[in-house]
Short mmCIF file of C-alpha atoms and ligand atoms in Angstrom, two decimals:
data_model
loop_
_atom_site.label_atom_id
_atom_site.label_comp_id
_atom_site.label_asym_id
_atom_site.label_seq_id
_atom_site.Cartn_x
_atom_site.Cartn_y
_atom_site.Cartn_z
CA MET A 281 -8.53 10.46 -25.20
CA GLN A 282 -7.21 8.32 -21.73
CA VAL A 283 -10.42 7.62 -20.19
CA VAL A 284 -10.53 6.31 -16.61
CA VAL A 285 -13.88 5.29 -15.15
CA GLY A 286 -15.00 5.75 -11.40
CA ILE A 287 -17.68 3.88 -9.66
CA ASP A 288 -19.29 5.11 -6.31
CA THR A 289 -21.76 2.97 -4.80
CA GLY A 290 -23.63 5.34 -1.99
CA THR A 291 -26.24 4.80 0.61
CA GLN A 292 -29.16 6.13 -1.97
CA SER A 293 -27.16 5.20 -5.17
CA THR A 294 -24.61 4.20 -7.69
CA LYS A 295 -22.61 6.65 -9.67
CA VAL A 296 -20.44 5.91 -12.56
CA LEU A 297 -18.24 8.64 -13.87
CA CYS A 298 -15.82 8.49 -16.61
CA TYR A 299 -13.01 11.09 -16.92
CA ASP A 300 -10.47 11.82 -20.10
CA ALA A 301 -7.46 12.27 -18.19
CA GLU A 302 -5.51 13.96 -21.45
CA THR A 303 -8.02 16.64 -21.66
CA LYS A 304 -9.08 16.80 -17.89
CA GLN A 305 -12.45 16.40 -18.71
CA VAL A 306 -15.73 14.76 -16.93
CA LEU A 307 -17.05 12.98 -20.12
CA LEU A 308 -20.12 11.72 -18.14
CA THR A 309 -21.69 10.79 -14.77
CA VAL A 310 -24.46 8.73 -15.04
CA SER A 311 -26.81 7.09 -11.72
CA ALA A 312 -28.81 4.56 -10.64
CA SER A 313 -30.68 4.56 -7.25
CA HIS A 314 -30.90 1.59 -4.71
CA GLU A 315 -33.72 0.76 -2.11
CA LEU A 316 -33.00 0.54 1.59
CA GLU A 317 -34.49 -1.59 3.64
CA SER A 318 -35.19 0.17 7.08
CA ARG A 319 -37.10 -1.34 10.24
CA GLU A 320 -37.77 -0.10 13.84
CA ASP A 321 -35.19 -1.68 15.69
CA GLY A 322 -32.34 -0.08 13.51
CA THR A 323 -32.01 -2.48 10.64
CA ARG A 324 -30.70 -0.86 7.56
CA GLU A 325 -29.95 -3.54 5.18
CA GLN A 326 -29.68 -3.35 0.91
CA GLU A 327 -29.10 -6.61 -1.18
CA ALA A 328 -25.75 -6.77 -2.45
CA VAL A 329 -26.93 -7.61 -6.19
CA TRP A 330 -28.76 -4.54 -6.43
CA TYR A 331 -25.11 -2.81 -6.29
CA LEU A 332 -24.06 -5.31 -9.33
CA ASP A 333 -27.48 -4.50 -10.63
CA ALA A 334 -26.89 -0.36 -10.41
CA ILE A 335 -23.27 -0.82 -11.75
CA ARG A 336 -24.89 -2.86 -14.89
CA SER A 337 -27.74 -0.22 -15.65
CA CYS A 338 -25.20 2.70 -14.90
CA PHE A 339 -22.51 0.85 -17.65
CA ALA A 340 -25.56 0.21 -19.78
CA GLN A 341 -26.69 4.38 -20.03
CA ILE A 342 -22.74 4.70 -21.42
CA ASP A 343 -22.05 5.45 -25.14
CA PRO A 344 -20.34 2.35 -26.28
CA LYS A 345 -17.61 4.41 -28.21
CA ILE A 346 -16.60 5.62 -24.64
CA LYS A 347 -16.73 2.34 -22.76
CA GLU A 348 -13.92 0.86 -25.59
CA GLN A 349 -11.48 3.26 -24.09
CA VAL A 350 -11.73 2.73 -20.76
CA VAL A 351 -7.79 2.02 -19.87
CA ALA A 352 -8.51 1.45 -16.08
CA ILE A 353 -11.59 1.31 -12.91
CA GLY A 354 -11.46 2.21 -9.51
CA VAL A 355 -14.34 1.70 -7.07
CA SER A 356 -15.35 3.54 -3.92
CA ALA A 357 -18.41 2.29 -1.91
CA GLN A 358 -20.13 3.23 1.41
CA GLN A 359 -18.02 2.45 4.32
CA HIS A 360 -18.39 -0.42 6.83
CA GLY A 361 -21.02 -2.44 5.03
CA PHE A 362 -20.81 -6.17 5.91
CA VAL A 363 -21.05 -8.81 2.62
CA PRO A 364 -21.07 -12.06 3.85
CA VAL A 365 -19.88 -14.48 0.78
CA GLY A 366 -19.93 -18.43 0.56
CA LYS A 367 -17.27 -20.73 -0.69
CA ASP A 368 -18.29 -20.03 -4.07
CA GLY A 369 -18.59 -16.22 -4.34
CA GLU A 370 -22.60 -16.52 -3.51
CA VAL A 371 -23.89 -13.47 -1.11
CA LEU A 372 -25.47 -15.23 1.97
CA ALA A 373 -27.55 -12.49 3.75
CA PRO A 374 -28.47 -9.18 3.33
CA VAL A 375 -25.97 -6.55 3.87
CA LYS A 376 -25.93 -4.66 7.09
CA LEU A 377 -24.98 -1.23 6.46
CA TRP A 378 -23.16 1.63 8.40
CA CYS A 379 -26.19 3.13 9.48
CA ASP A 380 -27.58 0.13 11.04
CA THR A 381 -28.12 0.80 14.59
CA SER A 382 -29.55 -2.46 15.29
CA THR A 383 -26.26 -4.57 16.86
CA LYS A 384 -25.48 -1.97 19.83
CA ALA A 385 -26.16 -5.55 22.20
CA GLN A 386 -23.43 -7.17 20.28
CA CYS A 387 -20.84 -4.29 19.97
CA ASP A 388 -21.41 -4.14 24.13
CA GLU A 389 -20.59 -7.82 24.11
CA LEU A 390 -17.90 -7.54 22.16
CA THR A 391 -16.22 -4.76 23.62
CA GLN A 392 -16.35 -6.81 27.39
CA LYS A 393 -15.04 -9.92 26.23
CA LEU A 394 -11.92 -8.15 24.60
CA GLY A 395 -11.27 -6.72 28.29
CA GLY A 396 -13.25 -3.09 27.72
CA GLU A 397 -12.85 0.05 25.75
CA ASP A 398 -8.84 0.66 26.73
CA ARG A 399 -8.06 -2.84 25.71
CA VAL A 400 -10.25 -2.80 22.47
CA PHE A 401 -8.47 0.95 21.71
CA GLU A 402 -4.83 -0.57 22.17
CA LEU A 403 -5.90 -3.10 19.70
CA LEU A 404 -7.79 -1.18 16.83
CA GLY A 405 -7.21 2.64 17.73
CA ASN A 406 -10.70 2.84 17.55
CA GLN A 407 -13.88 1.57 19.92
CA ILE A 408 -16.36 -1.00 18.40
CA LEU A 409 -19.24 0.92 17.63
CA PRO A 410 -22.27 -0.37 15.31
CA GLY A 411 -21.84 1.34 12.42
CA TYR A 412 -18.48 -1.07 11.90
CA THR A 413 -18.61 -4.04 10.76
CA LEU A 414 -17.41 -6.03 13.63
CA SER A 415 -20.69 -6.50 15.41
CA LYS A 416 -22.29 -7.50 12.01
CA ILE A 417 -20.81 -10.72 11.88
CA LEU A 418 -21.32 -11.36 15.51
CA HIS A 419 -25.29 -10.57 14.46
CA LEU A 420 -24.91 -12.95 11.61
CA LYS A 421 -23.98 -15.84 14.04
CA GLN A 422 -26.37 -15.26 16.33
CA HIS A 423 -29.41 -14.33 14.12
CA ARG A 424 -28.96 -16.15 10.65
CA GLY A 425 -27.07 -19.27 11.90
CA GLU A 426 -27.57 -20.34 8.45
CA ALA A 427 -25.85 -18.22 6.47
CA TYR A 428 -22.99 -17.75 9.13
CA GLU A 429 -22.45 -21.73 8.75
CA LYS A 430 -21.66 -21.19 4.67
CA LEU A 431 -19.50 -17.91 5.26
CA ALA A 432 -16.01 -18.45 3.58
CA HIS A 433 -15.21 -14.88 2.80
CA ILE A 434 -15.76 -11.48 4.64
CA LEU A 435 -15.68 -8.65 2.60
CA LEU A 436 -16.75 -4.80 2.24
CA PRO A 437 -18.98 -3.43 -0.24
CA HIS A 438 -15.88 -2.20 -2.59
CA ASP A 439 -14.34 -5.44 -2.01
CA TYR A 440 -17.22 -7.30 -3.18
CA ILE A 441 -17.49 -4.93 -6.11
CA ASN A 442 -13.85 -5.50 -6.96
CA PHE A 443 -14.72 -9.24 -6.74
CA TYR A 444 -17.35 -8.91 -9.36
CA LEU A 445 -14.73 -6.79 -11.91
CA THR A 446 -11.82 -9.07 -11.30
CA GLY A 447 -12.81 -12.36 -9.65
CA VAL A 448 -10.11 -11.59 -6.86
CA TYR A 449 -10.61 -11.19 -3.48
CA SER A 450 -8.75 -8.01 -2.37
CA ALA A 451 -9.04 -5.42 0.41
CA GLU A 452 -6.98 -2.01 1.24
CA ALA A 453 -6.36 -0.30 4.35
CA GLY A 454 -8.85 2.92 3.82
CA ASP A 455 -12.02 0.77 4.04
CA ALA A 456 -10.40 -1.94 6.06
CA SER A 457 -9.94 0.61 9.08
CA GLY A 458 -13.52 1.00 9.55
CA THR A 459 -14.43 -2.55 10.36
CA ALA A 460 -12.98 -2.73 14.06
CA PHE A 461 -11.13 -5.54 13.06
CA PHE A 462 -8.13 -3.89 11.64
CA ASP A 463 -5.19 -2.37 13.64
CA VAL A 464 -4.70 0.85 11.92
CA MET A 465 -1.43 1.16 14.20
CA ASN A 466 0.01 -1.64 12.41
CA LYS A 467 -2.34 -1.65 8.94
CA ALA A 468 -3.17 -5.43 9.63
CA TRP A 469 -6.15 -7.27 10.70
CA SER A 470 -6.60 -8.13 14.15
CA ARG A 471 -6.96 -11.72 15.04
CA GLU A 472 -7.44 -11.27 18.72
CA VAL A 473 -10.47 -9.07 17.82
CA LEU A 474 -11.85 -11.76 15.28
CA GLN A 475 -11.54 -14.64 17.88
CA ALA A 476 -13.72 -12.57 20.52
CA VAL A 477 -16.54 -13.39 17.98
CA ASP A 478 -15.83 -16.72 17.37
CA ASP A 479 -13.02 -18.65 18.94
CA GLY A 480 -14.14 -21.98 17.46
CA ARG A 481 -13.74 -20.91 13.76
CA ASP A 482 -10.93 -19.12 11.93
CA LEU A 483 -12.65 -16.12 10.68
CA TYR A 484 -9.05 -14.79 10.24
CA SER A 485 -8.48 -16.72 7.17
CA MET A 486 -11.59 -15.72 5.81
CA LEU A 487 -10.31 -11.88 5.27
CA PRO A 488 -9.06 -11.00 1.90
CA PRO A 489 -5.12 -10.14 1.11
CA ILE A 490 -4.21 -6.38 2.10
CA THR A 491 -3.50 -4.78 -1.50
CA LYS A 492 -0.72 -2.07 -1.06
CA ALA A 493 -2.55 1.48 -2.24
CA GLY A 494 -1.58 2.60 -5.99
CA GLN A 495 -1.22 -1.43 -6.69
CA PRO A 496 -3.89 -2.75 -8.81
CA ALA A 497 -6.55 -5.18 -6.99
CA GLY A 498 -6.68 -7.51 -10.28
CA SER A 499 -7.72 -6.73 -13.92
CA VAL A 500 -11.57 -6.92 -15.54
CA GLN A 501 -12.41 -10.49 -15.95
CA PRO A 502 -14.04 -11.67 -19.28
CA SER A 503 -17.57 -12.25 -17.93
CA THR A 504 -17.69 -9.06 -16.30
CA ALA A 505 -15.83 -7.06 -19.63
CA LYS A 506 -18.82 -8.78 -22.12
CA GLU A 507 -21.70 -7.92 -19.47
CA LEU A 508 -20.44 -4.23 -18.65
CA GLY A 509 -19.01 -3.60 -22.85
CA ILE A 510 -15.44 -2.61 -21.53
CA PRO A 511 -12.31 -3.98 -22.51
CA GLU A 512 -10.92 -7.00 -20.46
CA GLY A 513 -7.83 -7.08 -18.73
CA ILE A 514 -7.80 -3.65 -17.96
CA PRO A 515 -6.54 -3.10 -14.27
CA VAL A 516 -8.87 -2.57 -11.53
CA SER A 517 -7.39 -0.41 -8.68
CA CYS A 518 -7.34 -1.28 -5.07
CA GLY A 519 -10.26 1.15 -4.57
CA ALA A 520 -11.36 2.68 -1.32
CA GLY A 521 -14.27 3.49 1.59
CA ASP A 522 -16.61 6.45 0.13
CA ASN A 523 -14.81 9.25 2.29
CA MET A 524 -11.35 7.79 1.40
CA ALA A 525 -12.02 8.05 -2.44
CA GLY A 526 -13.38 11.54 -1.46
CA ALA A 527 -10.19 12.59 -0.17
CA ILE A 528 -9.07 11.48 -3.30
CA GLY A 529 -11.39 13.38 -5.43
CA THR A 530 -11.48 16.39 -3.44
CA GLY A 531 -7.39 16.79 -3.27
CA CYS A 532 -7.34 16.20 0.39
CA VAL A 533 -4.02 13.80 -0.32
CA GLY A 534 -1.30 16.25 1.76
CA LYS A 535 -0.49 16.86 5.06
CA GLY A 536 -3.05 19.45 7.20
CA ASP A 537 -5.83 19.00 4.11
CA LEU A 538 -9.40 18.92 5.42
CA THR A 539 -12.86 17.89 3.54
CA MET A 540 -16.33 18.06 4.66
CA SER A 541 -18.95 16.01 3.01
CA MET A 542 -22.34 16.85 3.03
CA GLY A 543 -23.69 13.48 2.17
CA THR A 544 -26.74 11.14 3.54
CA SER A 545 -24.03 11.16 6.43
CA GLY A 546 -21.97 14.17 7.48
CA THR A 547 -18.30 13.44 7.25
CA LEU A 548 -15.23 15.87 8.39
CA PHE A 549 -11.73 14.43 7.48
CA GLY A 550 -8.21 15.21 7.28
CA TYR A 551 -5.17 14.03 5.44
CA SER A 552 -1.98 13.13 7.86
CA ASP A 553 1.53 11.09 7.15
CA THR A 554 1.21 9.43 10.62
CA CYS A 555 -1.63 7.91 12.65
CA ILE A 556 -3.99 9.80 14.36
CA THR A 557 -6.40 8.20 17.18
CA ASP A 558 -8.58 10.17 19.63
CA ARG A 559 -9.47 8.47 22.80
CA LYS A 560 -12.52 10.69 23.12
CA GLY A 561 -13.93 8.65 20.24
CA ARG A 562 -14.85 11.76 18.31
CA LEU A 563 -12.71 11.13 15.38
CA ALA A 564 -12.33 7.54 13.90
CA ALA A 565 -8.45 6.75 13.17
CA PHE A 566 -8.69 5.63 10.02
CA CYS A 567 -6.10 4.93 7.14
CA SER A 568 -6.45 6.76 3.73
CA SER A 569 -6.54 5.08 0.45
CA THR A 570 -3.01 6.35 -0.63
CA GLY A 571 -0.81 4.69 1.58
CA GLY A 572 -1.54 7.31 4.88
CA TYR A 573 -4.40 8.39 7.31
CA LEU A 574 -7.53 9.86 7.68
CA PRO A 575 -9.02 10.76 10.67
CA LEU A 576 -12.34 11.32 10.50
CA LEU A 577 -15.88 12.02 12.21
CA CYS A 578 -18.69 10.73 10.85
CA THR A 579 -22.33 11.84 11.74
CA MET A 580 -25.19 9.96 10.66
CA ASN A 581 -27.65 12.89 9.78
CA CYS A 582 -26.54 15.25 6.80
CA THR A 583 -28.84 15.59 3.93
CA ILE A 584 -30.95 12.58 6.33
CA THR A 585 -31.96 15.82 8.48
CA THR A 586 -32.59 18.31 5.36
CA GLU A 587 -34.62 15.37 3.47
CA SER A 588 -36.64 14.61 6.60
CA VAL A 589 -37.90 18.26 7.15
CA ARG A 590 -38.28 19.16 3.23
CA GLN A 591 -40.43 16.24 3.01
CA LEU A 592 -42.39 16.86 5.86
CA PHE A 593 -43.53 20.07 4.33
CA GLY A 594 -43.64 18.66 0.86
CA TYR A 595 -40.74 20.96 -0.08
CA ASP A 596 -37.98 20.58 -2.88
CA VAL A 597 -34.54 21.39 -1.92
CA LYS A 598 -34.69 24.98 -2.99
CA GLU A 599 -37.74 26.04 -1.55
CA LEU A 600 -36.11 24.73 1.73
CA ASP A 601 -33.10 26.83 0.95
CA ARG A 602 -35.28 29.79 0.22
CA LEU A 603 -37.29 29.46 3.36
CA ALA A 604 -33.75 29.07 5.63
CA SER A 605 -32.47 32.39 3.82
CA LYS A 606 -35.44 33.97 5.39
CA ALA A 607 -34.83 32.96 8.85
CA PRO A 608 -32.31 34.52 11.18
CA ILE A 609 -29.07 32.93 12.32
CA GLY A 610 -29.53 30.87 15.24
CA CYS A 611 -33.21 30.56 14.44
CA GLU A 612 -35.03 32.85 16.97
CA GLY A 613 -33.85 29.69 19.54
CA VAL A 614 -35.43 27.00 17.44
CA THR A 615 -32.72 24.07 17.71
CA MET A 616 -32.58 21.10 16.09
CA LEU A 617 -30.81 17.56 17.33
CA PRO A 618 -30.60 16.00 14.06
CA PHE A 619 -30.52 12.38 15.47
CA PHE A 620 -33.26 11.09 12.96
CA ASN A 621 -31.14 8.14 12.16
CA GLY A 622 -30.04 7.48 15.66
CA GLU A 623 -26.12 8.95 15.71
CA ARG A 624 -22.59 7.71 16.13
CA VAL A 625 -20.64 10.74 17.15
CA PRO A 626 -22.12 11.02 20.17
CA ASN A 627 -22.66 7.48 20.21
CA LEU A 628 -26.31 7.50 20.53
CA PRO A 629 -27.40 4.39 18.20
CA HIS A 630 -30.91 4.65 19.70
CA GLY A 631 -31.00 8.54 19.77
CA LYS A 632 -33.88 10.50 18.16
CA GLY A 633 -34.32 13.92 16.31
CA VAL A 634 -35.52 16.91 18.64
CA ILE A 635 -36.95 20.07 17.34
CA ALA A 636 -36.42 22.45 20.81
CA GLY A 637 -36.91 25.86 22.11
CA LEU A 638 -40.39 26.42 20.45
CA ASP A 639 -42.57 29.22 21.43
CA MET A 640 -45.50 31.20 20.26
CA GLY A 641 -43.52 33.88 18.33
CA ASN A 642 -40.59 31.34 16.90
CA MET A 643 -42.89 28.65 15.83
CA LYS A 644 -42.23 29.08 12.29
CA VAL A 645 -41.64 27.30 9.17
CA GLU A 646 -38.41 29.46 7.84
CA ASN A 647 -37.12 28.80 11.58
CA ILE A 648 -37.58 24.99 11.17
CA ALA A 649 -36.08 24.82 7.72
CA ARG A 650 -32.84 26.67 9.07
CA ALA A 651 -32.66 24.53 11.98
CA ALA A 652 -32.14 21.37 9.91
CA LEU A 653 -29.24 23.18 7.94
CA GLU A 654 -27.56 24.64 11.02
CA SER A 655 -27.87 21.61 13.12
CA SER A 656 -26.41 19.17 10.58
CA ILE A 657 -23.12 21.51 10.54
CA TYR A 658 -23.40 21.82 14.62
CA ALA A 659 -23.01 18.12 14.81
CA MET A 660 -19.95 18.55 12.91
CA LYS A 661 -18.40 21.14 14.52
CA GLY A 662 -17.17 18.98 17.58
CA GLY A 663 -15.19 17.29 14.73
CA LEU A 664 -13.41 20.58 13.82
CA ASP A 665 -12.43 20.97 17.67
CA ALA A 666 -11.33 17.59 17.86
CA PHE A 667 -9.07 18.32 14.98
CA GLY A 668 -7.52 21.43 17.01
CA GLU A 669 -7.26 19.14 19.76
CA LEU A 670 -5.06 16.73 18.08
CA GLY A 671 -2.80 19.71 16.96
CA PHE A 672 -4.22 19.32 13.34
CA ILE A 673 -4.97 22.79 12.43
CA PRO A 674 -6.65 23.17 8.59
CA LYS A 675 -6.35 26.33 6.68
CA ARG A 676 -9.50 25.93 4.71
CA ILE A 677 -12.17 23.17 4.38
CA ILE A 678 -12.93 21.69 1.19
CA LEU A 679 -16.82 21.20 0.64
CA THR A 680 -18.27 18.13 -1.08
CA GLY A 681 -21.22 15.72 -1.13
CA GLY A 682 -25.10 16.69 -2.87
CA GLY A 683 -25.73 19.02 0.51
CA ALA A 684 -22.77 21.28 -0.83
CA LYS A 685 -25.03 22.27 -3.90
CA SER A 686 -26.67 24.60 -1.50
CA ALA A 687 -24.96 27.96 -1.51
CA ILE A 688 -26.72 29.08 2.01
CA TRP A 689 -25.53 25.78 3.21
CA ARG A 690 -22.33 26.43 2.07
CA GLN A 691 -22.05 29.66 3.57
CA ILE A 692 -23.48 28.44 7.04
CA ALA A 693 -20.95 25.20 7.02
CA CYS A 694 -18.36 28.41 6.60
CA ASP A 695 -19.41 31.02 9.16
CA VAL A 696 -20.17 28.06 12.08
CA MET A 697 -16.78 26.73 11.47
CA GLN A 698 -14.88 30.15 10.63
CA LEU A 699 -12.83 29.26 7.78
CA PRO A 700 -12.89 29.60 4.03
CA VAL A 701 -14.71 26.99 2.10
CA SER A 702 -13.55 25.91 -1.52
CA VAL A 703 -15.75 23.61 -3.45
CA PRO A 704 -14.26 21.44 -6.24
CA LYS A 705 -15.74 21.72 -9.67
CA VAL A 706 -16.01 17.98 -9.86
CA GLY A 707 -19.07 17.39 -7.39
CA GLU A 708 -19.09 13.68 -7.43
CA SER A 709 -15.83 13.50 -5.40
CA ALA A 710 -16.02 9.54 -4.36
CA ALA A 711 -16.35 8.52 -8.12
CA PHE A 712 -14.06 11.05 -9.59
CA GLY A 713 -11.30 10.14 -6.59
CA ALA A 714 -12.18 6.55 -7.90
CA ALA A 715 -11.15 7.36 -11.14
CA LEU A 716 -8.13 9.51 -10.19
CA GLN A 717 -6.84 6.35 -8.37
CA ALA A 718 -7.53 3.87 -11.10
CA LEU A 719 -5.07 6.25 -13.18
CA TRP A 720 -2.51 6.54 -10.02
CA THR A 721 -2.55 3.00 -10.49
CA LEU A 722 -1.60 3.19 -14.26
CA SER A 723 0.80 6.01 -13.95
CA GLY A 724 2.60 5.58 -10.65
CA GLY A 725 4.36 8.51 -9.17
CA SER A 726 3.03 10.69 -6.08
CA ILE A 727 -0.42 11.20 -5.33
CA VAL A 728 -0.26 14.75 -3.94
CA ASP A 729 1.35 15.25 -7.74
CA LEU A 730 -1.61 13.71 -9.32
CA ALA A 731 -4.53 15.06 -7.58
CA SER A 732 -3.15 18.86 -7.87
CA GLU A 733 -2.74 18.28 -11.59
CA HIS A 734 -6.43 17.16 -11.89
CA VAL A 735 -8.71 18.66 -9.02
CA ARG A 736 -9.50 22.15 -9.48
CA PHE A 737 -11.58 24.62 -7.80
CA ASP A 738 -14.98 26.46 -8.55
CA ASP A 739 -14.00 30.00 -7.58
CA ALA A 740 -17.80 30.98 -7.91
CA LYS A 741 -18.39 29.18 -4.99
CA GLY A 742 -15.54 29.54 -2.26
CA CYS A 743 -16.59 31.73 0.53
CA GLU A 744 -14.91 33.41 3.21
CA PRO A 745 -16.22 33.30 6.98
CA ASP A 746 -18.11 36.11 8.26
CA LYS A 747 -16.82 37.15 12.03
CA GLU A 748 -20.15 38.85 13.10
CA ALA A 749 -21.57 35.57 12.00
CA GLY A 750 -19.21 33.53 13.79
CA THR A 751 -20.38 35.22 16.94
CA LEU A 752 -23.53 34.69 16.14
CA TYR A 753 -23.01 30.82 15.29
CA ALA A 754 -21.13 30.20 18.57
CA LYS A 755 -24.26 31.16 20.51
CA ALA A 756 -26.65 29.02 19.22
CA TYR A 757 -23.82 26.07 18.91
CA GLN A 758 -23.46 26.42 22.87
CA ARG A 759 -27.56 26.29 23.08
CA TYR A 760 -27.36 23.16 20.75
CA GLN A 761 -24.62 21.70 22.97
CA SER A 762 -26.48 22.33 25.96
CA TYR A 763 -29.51 20.20 24.55
CA VAL A 764 -27.43 17.52 23.37
CA GLU A 765 -26.17 17.20 27.07
CA ALA A 766 -29.70 17.47 27.99
CA MET A 767 -31.18 15.18 26.13
CA THR A 768 -28.62 12.05 26.16
CA PRO A 769 -29.62 10.55 29.18
CA LEU A 770 -33.03 10.03 27.44
CA PHE A 771 -31.48 8.27 24.32
CA GLN A 772 -29.17 5.32 26.52
N1 LIG B 206 -29.29 21.96 -3.89
C1 LIG B 206 -29.40 21.22 -3.08
N2 LIG B 206 -29.58 21.63 -1.80
C2 LIG B 206 -29.39 20.66 -0.44
N3 LIG B 206 -29.30 19.55 -0.83
C3 LIG B 206 -29.08 19.12 -1.95
C4 LIG B 206 -29.04 19.78 -3.22
N4 LIG B 206 -28.67 18.98 -4.30
C5 LIG B 206 -29.00 17.47 -3.57
N5 LIG B 206 -28.78 17.84 -2.18
C6 LIG B 206 -29.04 16.63 -0.94
O1 LIG B 206 -28.15 15.70 -1.50
C7 LIG B 206 -28.47 14.26 -1.30
C8 LIG B 206 -27.47 13.31 -1.89
O2 LIG B 206 -26.18 13.61 -1.59
P1 LIG B 206 -25.05 12.72 -1.68
O3 LIG B 206 -23.70 12.84 -1.58
O4 LIG B 206 -24.75 12.18 -3.47
O5 LIG B 206 -25.53 11.15 -1.29
P2 LIG B 206 -24.85 10.01 -0.92
O6 LIG B 206 -23.24 9.87 -1.43
O7 LIG B 206 -24.61 9.63 0.63
O8 LIG B 206 -25.69 8.79 -1.28
C9 LIG B 206 -29.83 14.00 -1.57
O9 LIG B 206 -30.52 13.36 -0.82
C10 LIG B 206 -30.23 15.89 -1.17
O10 LIG B 206 -30.61 15.97 0.00
O1 LIG B 207 -20.14 5.63 7.60
C1 LIG B 207 -19.88 6.29 7.17
C2 LIG B 207 -18.36 6.89 7.41
O2 LIG B 207 -17.58 6.37 8.64
C3 LIG B 207 -20.30 6.91 6.00
O3 LIG B 207 -19.95 8.24 5.46
C4 LIG B 207 -20.64 6.07 4.84
O4 LIG B 207 -19.28 5.92 4.28
C5 LIG B 207 -22.01 6.12 3.92
O5 LIG B 207 -21.44 7.27 3.16
P1 LIG B 207 -22.54 8.23 2.30
O6 LIG B 207 -23.44 7.30 1.55
O7 LIG B 207 -23.01 9.39 3.07
O8 LIG B 207 -21.49 9.03 1.18
#
């Protein structure tokens, strides 16, 4: 046995996956859920200690005989969250998350101070958006002054978990690229952008060094080894944001590969050897955690949409799928704008969910159920168009995330995007990707070869696009776009 472990701390839960690289079998996956603090002003926060508690709880569920054989660990976590840490490693305030929309004012203030959107784009290759980390630091300064005074280390969730495992402060380019203080063209922290938050304090010196992809962030320290029941001194790979880890776990590591993740958020990302920036702001210019780039579209409402609708009617996911399958494509004109959690693309942090186009004939739960599934895919369709405009032409889409378990949703994605869909055998792609990154740290060599050796696809779940359905979806998508345009002024 050669056991590598992937930890994925998502929004809803932490998952730990043990993979035997010799037999190419996932031995087990365990999980523990997290709470989420939500407030009406768009605040979405978690306590960093919940992540460590969830990790401890996951490891407690694993057979000690497997744990003894672990040879390396990799960590993936939700991107963008700000973990403010003091000089002795103590966490100073709750973690503001990727889906926190309460910092729009700070984003506007910082963008203006830096000279406007064009200048920001020149400095970073990205915009300053509420989901990203930068505005959360200014928010801490303005609203939690005491914690800000003690700030000594600026970490992302996966950096913090790596610190727990190794005792070392580290970062890597993939997750760093989602901070809005990382210059993606030069793969370096931006001193100028951080000075806009506070020119009286050296925030730059609070950033961890960037570990090169494929290199370890450190090794498991004795106290953590004892707590988790794993060998001390084993390597911990540099780690990744969850989308970057998901790219590894779905084999999206070579030129032209494209993955769509249907999780709490909806993401569409492709691998590129060169930096791809999108001045129109649909694709974020992120780096991969394998040494290249990962342009990415993120919507804040994918399974958020289906969860909101199914909870409203008291259904489970299977019942929602069953009802949706009874409605025709386009839901007889019922159109949903799935901005239940605000939205990032389009940049509408104060956006709201809308169900439009209802009349006495089409107001059926079947249509509303289907509109939830369709709309979260329409929200990602603009990303595919952006990839095309920027010269990135994929041959297929690899689907992952909790939503990819739904057969009807997979076919909707395939028909809306008009691309063949492949589904990896291991569904927990971020945890699996983190485990494969750990294996890469041990073995060295090419990540492309390693992914093609270990990432397998489930032929039974793959789908081919239907042209006729594509024509119907294209019409419904146009209607969706018209509603987005019409509603946008109300959300600004
Ligand atoms: N069979 C299914 N059909 C539709 N949605 C599903 C199904 N199984 C799980 N899900 C959705 O997947 C979500 C979890 O997705 P996941 O990718 O694990 O989330 P995250 O990583 O964002 O925490 C659940 O909240 C649920 O809405
Ligand atoms: O903000 C983004 C990407 O930019 C999100 O994709 C987060 O990384 C959270 O992911 P999930 O919890 O949905 O996996």
